[in-house]
mmCIF file of C-alpha atoms and ligand atoms in Angstrom:
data_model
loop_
_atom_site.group_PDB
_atom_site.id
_atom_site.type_symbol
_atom_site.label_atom_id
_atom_site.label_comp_id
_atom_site.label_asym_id
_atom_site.label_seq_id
_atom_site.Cartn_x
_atom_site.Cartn_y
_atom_site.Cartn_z
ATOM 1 C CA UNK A 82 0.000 0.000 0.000
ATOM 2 C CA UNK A 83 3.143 2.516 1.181
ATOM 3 C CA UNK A 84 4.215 1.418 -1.960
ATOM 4 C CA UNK A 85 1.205 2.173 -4.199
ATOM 5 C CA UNK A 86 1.065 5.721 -2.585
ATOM 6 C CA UNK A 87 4.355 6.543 -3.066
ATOM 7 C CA UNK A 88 4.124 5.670 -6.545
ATOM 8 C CA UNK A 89 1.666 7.507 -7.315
ATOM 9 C CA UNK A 90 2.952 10.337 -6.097
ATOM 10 C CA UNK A 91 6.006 10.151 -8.263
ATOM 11 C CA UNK A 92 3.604 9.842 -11.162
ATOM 12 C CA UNK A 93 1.465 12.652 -9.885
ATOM 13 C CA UNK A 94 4.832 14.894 -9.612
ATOM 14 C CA UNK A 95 5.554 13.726 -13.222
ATOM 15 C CA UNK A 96 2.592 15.054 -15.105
ATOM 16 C CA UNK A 97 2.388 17.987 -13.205
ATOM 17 C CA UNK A 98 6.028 18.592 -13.875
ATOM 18 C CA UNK A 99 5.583 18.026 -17.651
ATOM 19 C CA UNK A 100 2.364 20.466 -17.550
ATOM 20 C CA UNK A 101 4.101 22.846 -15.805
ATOM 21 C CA UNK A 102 7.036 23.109 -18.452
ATOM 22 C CA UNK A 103 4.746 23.146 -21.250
ATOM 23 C CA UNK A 104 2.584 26.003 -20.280
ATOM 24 C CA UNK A 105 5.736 28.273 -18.760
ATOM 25 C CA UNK A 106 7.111 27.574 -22.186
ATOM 26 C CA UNK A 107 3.809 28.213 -24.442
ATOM 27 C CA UNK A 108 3.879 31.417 -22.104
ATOM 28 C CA UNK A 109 7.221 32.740 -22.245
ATOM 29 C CA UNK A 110 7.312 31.736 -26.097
ATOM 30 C CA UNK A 111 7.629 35.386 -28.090
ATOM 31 C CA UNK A 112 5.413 35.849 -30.891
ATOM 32 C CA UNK A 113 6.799 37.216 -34.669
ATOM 33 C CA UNK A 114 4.549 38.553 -36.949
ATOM 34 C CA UNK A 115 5.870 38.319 -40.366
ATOM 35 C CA UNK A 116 4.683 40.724 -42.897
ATOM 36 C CA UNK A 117 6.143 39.862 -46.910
ATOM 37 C CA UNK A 118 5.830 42.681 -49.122
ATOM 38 C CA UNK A 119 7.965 41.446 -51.969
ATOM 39 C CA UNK A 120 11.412 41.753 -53.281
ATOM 40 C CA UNK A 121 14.192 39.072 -54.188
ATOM 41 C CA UNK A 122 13.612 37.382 -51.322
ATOM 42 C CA UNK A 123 10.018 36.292 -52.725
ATOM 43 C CA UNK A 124 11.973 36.350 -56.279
ATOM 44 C CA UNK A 125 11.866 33.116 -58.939
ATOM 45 C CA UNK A 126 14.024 32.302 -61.401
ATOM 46 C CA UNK A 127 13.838 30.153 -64.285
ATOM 47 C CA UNK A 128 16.562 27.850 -62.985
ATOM 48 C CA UNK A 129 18.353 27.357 -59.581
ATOM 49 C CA UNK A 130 21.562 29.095 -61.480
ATOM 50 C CA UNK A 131 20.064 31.992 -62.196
ATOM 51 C CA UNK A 132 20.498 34.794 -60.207
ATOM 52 C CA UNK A 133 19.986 37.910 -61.931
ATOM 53 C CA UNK A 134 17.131 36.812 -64.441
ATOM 54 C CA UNK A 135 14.133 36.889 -61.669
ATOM 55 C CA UNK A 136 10.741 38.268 -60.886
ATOM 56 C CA UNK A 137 10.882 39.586 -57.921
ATOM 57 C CA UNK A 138 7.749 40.023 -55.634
ATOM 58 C CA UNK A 139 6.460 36.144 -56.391
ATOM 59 C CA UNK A 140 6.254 33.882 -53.647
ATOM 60 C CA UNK A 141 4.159 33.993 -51.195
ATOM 61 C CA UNK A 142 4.964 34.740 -47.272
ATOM 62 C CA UNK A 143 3.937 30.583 -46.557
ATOM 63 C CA UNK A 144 6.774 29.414 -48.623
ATOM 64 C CA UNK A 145 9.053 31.995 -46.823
ATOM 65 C CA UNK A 146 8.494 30.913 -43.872
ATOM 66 C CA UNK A 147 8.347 27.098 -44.477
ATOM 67 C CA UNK A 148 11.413 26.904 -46.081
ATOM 68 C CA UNK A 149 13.633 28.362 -42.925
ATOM 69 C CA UNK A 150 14.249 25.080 -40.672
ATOM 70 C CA UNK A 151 13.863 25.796 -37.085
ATOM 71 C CA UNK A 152 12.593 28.962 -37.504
ATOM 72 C CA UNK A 153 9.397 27.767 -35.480
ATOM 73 C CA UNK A 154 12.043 26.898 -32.789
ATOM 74 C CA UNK A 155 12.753 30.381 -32.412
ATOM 75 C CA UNK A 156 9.618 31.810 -31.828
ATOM 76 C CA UNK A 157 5.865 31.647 -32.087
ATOM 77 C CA UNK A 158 5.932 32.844 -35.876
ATOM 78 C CA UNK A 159 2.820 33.556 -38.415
ATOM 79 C CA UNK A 160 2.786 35.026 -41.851
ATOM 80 C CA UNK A 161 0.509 37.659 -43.602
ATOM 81 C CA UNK A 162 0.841 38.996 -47.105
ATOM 82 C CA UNK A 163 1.191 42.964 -47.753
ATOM 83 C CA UNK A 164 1.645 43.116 -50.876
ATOM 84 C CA UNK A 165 4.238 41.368 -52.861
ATOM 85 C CA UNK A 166 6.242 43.792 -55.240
ATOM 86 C CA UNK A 167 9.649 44.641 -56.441
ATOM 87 C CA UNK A 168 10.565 47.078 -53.949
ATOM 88 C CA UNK A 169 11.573 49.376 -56.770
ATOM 89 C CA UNK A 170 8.239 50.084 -57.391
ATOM 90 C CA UNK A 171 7.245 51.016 -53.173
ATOM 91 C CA UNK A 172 4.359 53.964 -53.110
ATOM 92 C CA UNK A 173 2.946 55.970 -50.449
ATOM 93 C CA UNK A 174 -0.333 53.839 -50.065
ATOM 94 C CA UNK A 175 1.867 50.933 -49.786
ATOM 95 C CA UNK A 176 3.934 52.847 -46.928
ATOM 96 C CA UNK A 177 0.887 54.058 -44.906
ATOM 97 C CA UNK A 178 -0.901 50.625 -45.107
ATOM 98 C CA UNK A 179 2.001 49.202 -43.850
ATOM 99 C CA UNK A 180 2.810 51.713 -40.693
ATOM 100 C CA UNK A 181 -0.804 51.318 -39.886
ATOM 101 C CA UNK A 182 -0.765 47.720 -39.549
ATOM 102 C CA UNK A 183 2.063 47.605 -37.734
ATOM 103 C CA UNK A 184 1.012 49.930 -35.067
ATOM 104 C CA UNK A 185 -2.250 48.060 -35.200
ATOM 105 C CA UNK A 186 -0.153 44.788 -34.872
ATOM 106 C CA UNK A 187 1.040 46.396 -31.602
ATOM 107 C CA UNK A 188 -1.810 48.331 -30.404
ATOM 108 C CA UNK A 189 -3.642 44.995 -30.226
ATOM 109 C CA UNK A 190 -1.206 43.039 -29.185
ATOM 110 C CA UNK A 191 -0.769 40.751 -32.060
ATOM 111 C CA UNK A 192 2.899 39.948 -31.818
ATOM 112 C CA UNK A 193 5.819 41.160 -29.626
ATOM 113 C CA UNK A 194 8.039 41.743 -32.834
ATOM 114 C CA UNK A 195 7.630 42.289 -36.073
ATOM 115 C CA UNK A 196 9.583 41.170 -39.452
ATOM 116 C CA UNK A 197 8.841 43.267 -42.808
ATOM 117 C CA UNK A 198 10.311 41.104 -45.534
ATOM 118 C CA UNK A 199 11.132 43.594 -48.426
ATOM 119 C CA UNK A 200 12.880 43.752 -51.341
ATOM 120 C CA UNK A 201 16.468 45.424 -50.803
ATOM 121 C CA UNK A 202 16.691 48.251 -53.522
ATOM 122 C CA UNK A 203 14.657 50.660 -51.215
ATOM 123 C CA UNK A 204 14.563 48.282 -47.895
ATOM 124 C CA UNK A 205 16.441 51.378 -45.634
ATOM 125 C CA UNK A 206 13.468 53.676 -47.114
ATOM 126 C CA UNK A 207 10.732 51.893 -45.778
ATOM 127 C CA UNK A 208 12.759 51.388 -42.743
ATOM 128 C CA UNK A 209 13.230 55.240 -42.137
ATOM 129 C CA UNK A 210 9.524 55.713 -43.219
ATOM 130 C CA UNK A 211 8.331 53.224 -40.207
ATOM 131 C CA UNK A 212 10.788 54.495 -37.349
ATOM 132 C CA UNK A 213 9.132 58.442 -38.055
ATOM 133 C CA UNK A 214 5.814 57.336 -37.798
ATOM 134 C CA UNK A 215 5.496 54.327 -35.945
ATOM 135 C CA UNK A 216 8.359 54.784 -33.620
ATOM 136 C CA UNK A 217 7.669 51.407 -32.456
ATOM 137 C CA UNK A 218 9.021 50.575 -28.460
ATOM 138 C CA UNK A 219 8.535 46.698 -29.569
ATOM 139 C CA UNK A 220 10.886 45.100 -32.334
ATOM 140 C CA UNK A 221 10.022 46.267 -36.023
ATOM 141 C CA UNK A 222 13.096 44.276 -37.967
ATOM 142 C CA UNK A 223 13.726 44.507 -41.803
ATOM 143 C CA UNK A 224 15.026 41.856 -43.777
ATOM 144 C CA UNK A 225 15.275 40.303 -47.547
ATOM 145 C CA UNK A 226 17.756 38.743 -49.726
ATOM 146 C CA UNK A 227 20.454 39.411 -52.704
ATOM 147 C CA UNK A 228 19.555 36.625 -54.160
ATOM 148 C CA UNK A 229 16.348 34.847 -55.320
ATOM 149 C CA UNK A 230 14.424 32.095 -53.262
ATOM 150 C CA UNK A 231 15.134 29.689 -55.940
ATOM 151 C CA UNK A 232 18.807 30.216 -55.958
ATOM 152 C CA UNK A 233 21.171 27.658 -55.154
ATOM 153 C CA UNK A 234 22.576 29.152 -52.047
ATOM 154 C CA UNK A 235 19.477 31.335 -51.401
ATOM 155 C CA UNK A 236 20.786 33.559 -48.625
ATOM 156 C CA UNK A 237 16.802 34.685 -47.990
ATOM 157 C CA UNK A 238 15.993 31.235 -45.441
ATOM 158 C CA UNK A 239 19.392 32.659 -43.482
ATOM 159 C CA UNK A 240 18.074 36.033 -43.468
ATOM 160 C CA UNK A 241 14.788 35.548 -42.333
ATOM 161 C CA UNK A 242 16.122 33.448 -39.423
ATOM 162 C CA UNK A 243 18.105 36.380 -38.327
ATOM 163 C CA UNK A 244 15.370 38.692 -38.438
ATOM 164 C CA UNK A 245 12.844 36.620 -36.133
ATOM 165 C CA UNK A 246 15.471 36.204 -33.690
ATOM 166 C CA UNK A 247 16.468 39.810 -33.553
ATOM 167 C CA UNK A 248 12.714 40.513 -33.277
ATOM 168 C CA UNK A 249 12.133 38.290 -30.606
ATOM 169 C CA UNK A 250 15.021 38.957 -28.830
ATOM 170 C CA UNK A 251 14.011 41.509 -25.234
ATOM 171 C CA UNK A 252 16.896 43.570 -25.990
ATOM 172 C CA UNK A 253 16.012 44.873 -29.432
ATOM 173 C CA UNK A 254 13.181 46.490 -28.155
ATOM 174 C CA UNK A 255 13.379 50.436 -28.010
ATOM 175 C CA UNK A 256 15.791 50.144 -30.813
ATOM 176 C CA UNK A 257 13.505 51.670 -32.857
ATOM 177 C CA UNK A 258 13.278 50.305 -36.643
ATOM 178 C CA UNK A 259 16.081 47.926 -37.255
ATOM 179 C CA UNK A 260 17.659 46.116 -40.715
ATOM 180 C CA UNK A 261 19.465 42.704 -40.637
ATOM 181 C CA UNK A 262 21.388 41.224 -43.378
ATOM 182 C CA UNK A 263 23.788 39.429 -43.580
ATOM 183 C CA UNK A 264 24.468 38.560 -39.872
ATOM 184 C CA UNK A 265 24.308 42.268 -38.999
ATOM 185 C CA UNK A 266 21.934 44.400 -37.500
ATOM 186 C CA UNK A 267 21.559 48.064 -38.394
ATOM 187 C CA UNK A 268 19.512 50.799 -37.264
ATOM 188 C CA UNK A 269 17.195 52.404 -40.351
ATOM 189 C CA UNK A 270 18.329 55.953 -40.450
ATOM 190 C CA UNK A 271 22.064 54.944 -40.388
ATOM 191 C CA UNK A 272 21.733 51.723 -42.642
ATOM 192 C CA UNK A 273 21.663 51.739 -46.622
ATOM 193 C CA UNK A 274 22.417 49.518 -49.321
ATOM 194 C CA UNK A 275 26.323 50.086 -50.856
ATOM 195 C CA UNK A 276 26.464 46.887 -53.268
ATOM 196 C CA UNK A 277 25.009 45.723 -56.146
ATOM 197 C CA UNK A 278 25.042 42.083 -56.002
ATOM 198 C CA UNK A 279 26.991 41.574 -52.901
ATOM 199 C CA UNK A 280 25.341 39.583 -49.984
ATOM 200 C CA UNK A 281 27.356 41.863 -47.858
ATOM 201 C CA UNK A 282 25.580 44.771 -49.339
ATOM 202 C CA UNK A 283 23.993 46.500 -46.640
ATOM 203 C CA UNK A 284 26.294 48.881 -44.622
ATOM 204 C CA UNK A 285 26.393 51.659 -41.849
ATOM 205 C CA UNK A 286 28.945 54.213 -43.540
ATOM 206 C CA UNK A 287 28.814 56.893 -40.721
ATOM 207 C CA UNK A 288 29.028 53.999 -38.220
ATOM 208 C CA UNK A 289 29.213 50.487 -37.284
ATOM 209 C CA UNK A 290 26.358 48.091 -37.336
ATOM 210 C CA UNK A 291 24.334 48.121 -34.065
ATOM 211 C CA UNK A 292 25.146 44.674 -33.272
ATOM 212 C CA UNK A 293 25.460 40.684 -35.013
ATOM 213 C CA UNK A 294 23.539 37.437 -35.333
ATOM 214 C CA UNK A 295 25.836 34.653 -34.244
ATOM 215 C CA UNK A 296 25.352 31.226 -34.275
ATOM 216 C CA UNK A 297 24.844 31.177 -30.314
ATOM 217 C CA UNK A 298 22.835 34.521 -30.336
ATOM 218 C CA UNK A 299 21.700 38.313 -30.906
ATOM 219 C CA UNK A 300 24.764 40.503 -30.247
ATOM 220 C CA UNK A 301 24.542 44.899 -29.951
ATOM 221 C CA UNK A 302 27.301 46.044 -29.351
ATOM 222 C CA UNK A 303 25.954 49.667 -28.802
ATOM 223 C CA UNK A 304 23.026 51.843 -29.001
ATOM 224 C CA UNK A 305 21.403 53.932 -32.127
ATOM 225 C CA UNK A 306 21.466 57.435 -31.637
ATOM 226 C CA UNK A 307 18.254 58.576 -30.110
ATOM 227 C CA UNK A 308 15.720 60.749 -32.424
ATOM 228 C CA UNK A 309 14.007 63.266 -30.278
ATOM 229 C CA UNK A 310 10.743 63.661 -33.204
ATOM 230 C CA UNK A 311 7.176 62.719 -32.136
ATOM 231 C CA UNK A 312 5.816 60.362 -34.533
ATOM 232 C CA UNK A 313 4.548 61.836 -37.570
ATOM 233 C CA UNK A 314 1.068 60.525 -38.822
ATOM 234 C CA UNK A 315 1.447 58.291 -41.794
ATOM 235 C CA UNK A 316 -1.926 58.804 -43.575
ATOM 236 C CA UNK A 317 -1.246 62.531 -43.864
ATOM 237 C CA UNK A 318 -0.883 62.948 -47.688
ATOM 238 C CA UNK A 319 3.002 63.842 -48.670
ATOM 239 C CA UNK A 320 3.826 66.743 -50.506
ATOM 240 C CA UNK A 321 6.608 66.030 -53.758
ATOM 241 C CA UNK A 322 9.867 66.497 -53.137
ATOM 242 C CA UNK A 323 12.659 65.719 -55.780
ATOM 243 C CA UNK A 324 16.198 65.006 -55.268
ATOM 244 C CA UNK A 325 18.960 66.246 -57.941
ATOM 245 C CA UNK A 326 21.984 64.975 -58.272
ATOM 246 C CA UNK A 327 25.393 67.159 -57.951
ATOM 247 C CA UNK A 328 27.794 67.315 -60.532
ATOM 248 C CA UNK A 329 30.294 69.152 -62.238
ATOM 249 C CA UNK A 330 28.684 71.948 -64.100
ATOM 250 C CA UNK A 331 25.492 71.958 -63.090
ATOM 251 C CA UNK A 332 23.736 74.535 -64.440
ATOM 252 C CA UNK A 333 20.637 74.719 -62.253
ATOM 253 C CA UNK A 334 18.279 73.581 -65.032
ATOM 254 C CA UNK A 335 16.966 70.249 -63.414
ATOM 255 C CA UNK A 336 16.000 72.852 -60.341
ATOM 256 C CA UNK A 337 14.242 74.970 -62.279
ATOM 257 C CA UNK A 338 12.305 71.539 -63.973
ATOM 258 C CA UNK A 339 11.697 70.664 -60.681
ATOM 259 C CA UNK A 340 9.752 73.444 -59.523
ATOM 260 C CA UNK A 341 7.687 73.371 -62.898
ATOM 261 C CA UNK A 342 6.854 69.719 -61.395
ATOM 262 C CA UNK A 343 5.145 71.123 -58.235
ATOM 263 C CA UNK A 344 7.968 70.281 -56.002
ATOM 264 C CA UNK A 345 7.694 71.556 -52.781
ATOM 265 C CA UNK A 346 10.889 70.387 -51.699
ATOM 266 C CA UNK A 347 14.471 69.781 -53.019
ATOM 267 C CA UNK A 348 16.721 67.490 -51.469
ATOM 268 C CA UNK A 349 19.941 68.734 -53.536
ATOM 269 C CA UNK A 350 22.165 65.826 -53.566
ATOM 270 C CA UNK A 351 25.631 68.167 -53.574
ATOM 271 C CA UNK A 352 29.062 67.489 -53.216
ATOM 272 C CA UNK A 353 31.457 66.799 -50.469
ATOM 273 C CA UNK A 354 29.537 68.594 -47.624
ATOM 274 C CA UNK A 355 26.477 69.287 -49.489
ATOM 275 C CA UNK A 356 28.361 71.681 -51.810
ATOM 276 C CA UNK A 357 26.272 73.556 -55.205
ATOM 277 C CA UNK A 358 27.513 74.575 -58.148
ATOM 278 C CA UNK A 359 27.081 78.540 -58.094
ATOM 279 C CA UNK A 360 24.497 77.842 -60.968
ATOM 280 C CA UNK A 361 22.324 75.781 -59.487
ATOM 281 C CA UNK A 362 22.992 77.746 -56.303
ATOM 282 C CA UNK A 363 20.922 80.577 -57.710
ATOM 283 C CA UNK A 364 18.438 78.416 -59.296
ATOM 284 C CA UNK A 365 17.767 76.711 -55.732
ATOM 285 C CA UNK A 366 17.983 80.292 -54.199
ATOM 286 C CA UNK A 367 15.375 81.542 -56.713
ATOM 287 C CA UNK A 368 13.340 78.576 -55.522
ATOM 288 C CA UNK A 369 14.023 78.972 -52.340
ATOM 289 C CA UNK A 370 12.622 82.931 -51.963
ATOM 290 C CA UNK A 371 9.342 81.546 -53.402
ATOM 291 C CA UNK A 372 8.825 78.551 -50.988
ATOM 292 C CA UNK A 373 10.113 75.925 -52.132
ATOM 293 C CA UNK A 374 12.276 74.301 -49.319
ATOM 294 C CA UNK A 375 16.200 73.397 -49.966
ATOM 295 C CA UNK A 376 17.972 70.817 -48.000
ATOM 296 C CA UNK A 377 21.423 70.330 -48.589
ATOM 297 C CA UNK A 378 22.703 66.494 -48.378
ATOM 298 C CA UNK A 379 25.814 64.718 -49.712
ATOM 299 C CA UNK A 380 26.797 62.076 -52.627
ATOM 300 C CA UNK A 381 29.576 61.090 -50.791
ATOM 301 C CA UNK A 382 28.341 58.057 -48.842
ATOM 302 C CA UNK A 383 29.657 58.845 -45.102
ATOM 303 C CA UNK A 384 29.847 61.942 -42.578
ATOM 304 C CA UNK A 385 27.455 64.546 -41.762
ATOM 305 C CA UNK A 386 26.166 67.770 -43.931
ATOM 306 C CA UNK A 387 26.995 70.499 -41.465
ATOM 307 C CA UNK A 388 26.924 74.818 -42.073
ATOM 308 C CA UNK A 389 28.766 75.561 -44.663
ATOM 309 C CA UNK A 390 28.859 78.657 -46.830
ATOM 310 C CA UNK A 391 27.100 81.632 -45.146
ATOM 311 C CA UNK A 392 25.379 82.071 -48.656
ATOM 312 C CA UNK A 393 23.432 79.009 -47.611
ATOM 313 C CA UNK A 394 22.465 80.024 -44.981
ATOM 314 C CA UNK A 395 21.299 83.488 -46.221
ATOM 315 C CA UNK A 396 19.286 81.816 -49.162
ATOM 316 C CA UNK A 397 17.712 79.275 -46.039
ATOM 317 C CA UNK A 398 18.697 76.518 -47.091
ATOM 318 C CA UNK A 399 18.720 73.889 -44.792
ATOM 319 C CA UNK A 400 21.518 71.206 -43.562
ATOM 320 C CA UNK A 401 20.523 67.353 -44.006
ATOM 321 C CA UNK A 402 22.962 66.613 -41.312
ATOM 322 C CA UNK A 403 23.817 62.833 -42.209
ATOM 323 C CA UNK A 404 20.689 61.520 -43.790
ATOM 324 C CA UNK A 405 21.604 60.042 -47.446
ATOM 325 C CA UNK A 406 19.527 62.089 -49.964
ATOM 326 C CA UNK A 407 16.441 59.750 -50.458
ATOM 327 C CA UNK A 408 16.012 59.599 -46.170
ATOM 328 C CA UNK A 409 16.453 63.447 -46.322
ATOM 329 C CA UNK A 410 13.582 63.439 -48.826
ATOM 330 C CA UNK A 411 11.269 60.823 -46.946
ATOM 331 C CA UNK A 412 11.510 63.124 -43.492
ATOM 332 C CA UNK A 413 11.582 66.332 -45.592
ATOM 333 C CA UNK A 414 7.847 65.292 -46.726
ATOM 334 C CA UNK A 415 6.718 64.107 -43.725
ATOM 335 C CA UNK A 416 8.364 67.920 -42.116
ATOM 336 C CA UNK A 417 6.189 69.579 -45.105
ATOM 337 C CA UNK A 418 2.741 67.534 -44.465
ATOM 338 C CA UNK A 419 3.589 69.563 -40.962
ATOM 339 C CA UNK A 420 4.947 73.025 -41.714
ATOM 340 C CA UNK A 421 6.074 74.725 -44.503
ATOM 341 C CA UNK A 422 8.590 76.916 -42.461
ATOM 342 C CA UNK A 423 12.293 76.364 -43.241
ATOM 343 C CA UNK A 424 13.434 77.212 -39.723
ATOM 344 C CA UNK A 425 11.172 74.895 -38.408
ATOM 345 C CA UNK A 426 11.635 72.232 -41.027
ATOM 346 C CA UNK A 427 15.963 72.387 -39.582
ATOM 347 C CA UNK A 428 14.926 72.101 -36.300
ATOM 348 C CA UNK A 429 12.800 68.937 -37.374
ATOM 349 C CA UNK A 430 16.509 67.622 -39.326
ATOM 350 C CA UNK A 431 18.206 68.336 -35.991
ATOM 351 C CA UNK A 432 16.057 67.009 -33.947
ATOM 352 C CA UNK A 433 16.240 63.801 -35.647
ATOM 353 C CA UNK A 434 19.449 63.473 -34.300
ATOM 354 C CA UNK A 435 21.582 62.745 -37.535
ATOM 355 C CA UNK A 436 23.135 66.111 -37.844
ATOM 356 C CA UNK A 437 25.736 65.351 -35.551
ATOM 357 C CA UNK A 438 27.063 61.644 -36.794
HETATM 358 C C1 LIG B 24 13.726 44.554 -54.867
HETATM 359 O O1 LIG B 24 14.232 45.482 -54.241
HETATM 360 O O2 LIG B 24 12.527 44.250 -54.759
HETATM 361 C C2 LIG B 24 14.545 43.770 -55.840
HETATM 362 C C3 LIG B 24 15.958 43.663 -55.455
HETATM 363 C C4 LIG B 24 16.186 42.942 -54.159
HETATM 364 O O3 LIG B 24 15.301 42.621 -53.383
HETATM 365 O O4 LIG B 24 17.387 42.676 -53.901
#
């Protein structure tokens, strides 16, 4: 009888034991919300060889997601379709559908992190476009692929894996939007693509990556600069902004086309620290004294746009501080859907904290 008891005890203990583990892990267990919008990642080629001859923008989020082993190991993962284009082709309804489900994602508490899969070629614009106006405090990670899902080394699966684990990893929350590729983790306003074809083709110029994906976990190594901007509302219609190009003899022509286009904005894309061509100077300045607002950012790919020539400054132009030319345009619309004063518009720039990288 002693014996029976004891026993049953020890099975009693047992089960409870098991249950116990099982619902502390189905607890504890973070949920990813993947959302596939496209790009090479979702790309097909004819034949596992080819890897420039793709659609992108094919395959759907399922497939992703069911052909990363162990991914379901990392977290409590589902899938949901945005929209699945070449990411050359990203719009502004695209953009505001997208920051709207995320904060709805978050606001209902659908997922503790989020994944965006997206194709690369604009990747760190849609990434600045979600930190300004969703700002999220819970993981909103990035990711996609150089090379097409039917590829022979397909480096999408790898990718993918990354991204769930850095969004559903504690510490990259309050991180604000983040990228991964290859192994590394950026932070959007810093990040942009520097390669072609490379899988190593995302980069931080101004910087280092925030942290790494290594085989025994998520690494930062330090934190992205703070931006001090309230979130701006994504379904506020954007005004157009264009961005020229420097170069050598500019003669201010493409400034002047620009305003015949209804630009209210010019991101001039200038030289060294955001240097013009006196040309194109007094086209801008021209543009400038009839509202259109100038902000000065670099070609080169690294370093900050600070005060330069007090002509600039005259004319009210204002710095980009270290935004690449198309992030200077995405915040210099959302600054414009808000105020149409170029003093306010720099303080907006500074305040997003990339003046002084
Ligand atoms: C795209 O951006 O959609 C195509 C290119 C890529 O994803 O690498």
């Amino acid at each position: 009888m002693v014996w029976k008891i004891l026993w049953l005890s020890v099975l009693a203990f047992a089960f409870a034991d098991c249950s116990h583990t099982r619902t502390v892990s189905a607890a504890s267990r973070p949920r990813v919300l993947v959302l596939a919008t496209g790009g090479t990642i979702a790309g097909s080629a004819p034949s596992p060889s080819d890897i420039t001859g793709y659609r992108a923008g094919v395959i759907g989020v399922d497939a992703l997601l069911s052909a990363v082993p162990g991914i379901e190991s990392m977290a409590d993962v589902k899938g949901e379709q945005l929209c699945n284009i070449d990411s050359k082709d990203m719009t502004d309804e695209i953009w505001r559908r997208l920051a709207a489900r995320v904060r709805e994602i978050f606001a209902k508490d659908e997922a503790d992190g989020v994944v965006v899969t997206h194709g690369t070629d604009t990747m760190e614009e849609t990434a600045f476009f979600l930190g300004l106006t969703v700002k999220p405090q819970k993981p909103v990670v990035l990711t996609g692929a150089m090379l097409p899902a039917t590829a022979k080394n397909a480096d999408g699966p790898r990718n993918l894996l990354d991204a769930v684990r850095v969004a559903a990893s504690p510490e990259a929350a309050g991180k604000g939007v983040l990228v991964v590729m290859h192994g590394e983790i950026h932070a959007a306003r810093e990040v942009t693509k520097i390669h072609t074809t490379r899988l190593d083709a995302f980069a931080s110029p101004s910087s280092d990556p925030l942290g790494r994906v290594e085989a025994d976990g998520v690494r930062f190594e330090r934190e992205p600069r703070p931006s001090a901007l309230s979130p701006f509302p994504p379904e506020a219609p954007l005004p157009r902004v264009d961005i020229l190009y420097g170069h050598a003899g500019d003669d201010g022509a493409l400034a002047e086309a620009a305003l015949r286009t209804g630009a209210k904005g010019i991101v001039y894309a200038g030289m060294g620290n955001g240097s013009i061509p006196e040309q194109a100077e007094a086209a801008l300045a021209q543009a400038a004294a009839s509202g259109t607002v100038i902000v000065r950012a670099s070609r080169s790919n690294a370093g900050a746009v600070v005060p330069a020539a007090s002509s600039y400054m005259a004319e009210g132009f204002i710095d980009g501080g270290a935004l690449q030319p198309q992030k200077a345009r995405i915040l210099l619309r959302l600054a414009l859907a808000r105020t149409a004063n170029a003093k306010e518009i720099q303080q907006i720039f500074n305040a997003d904290a990339s003046a002084s990288l």
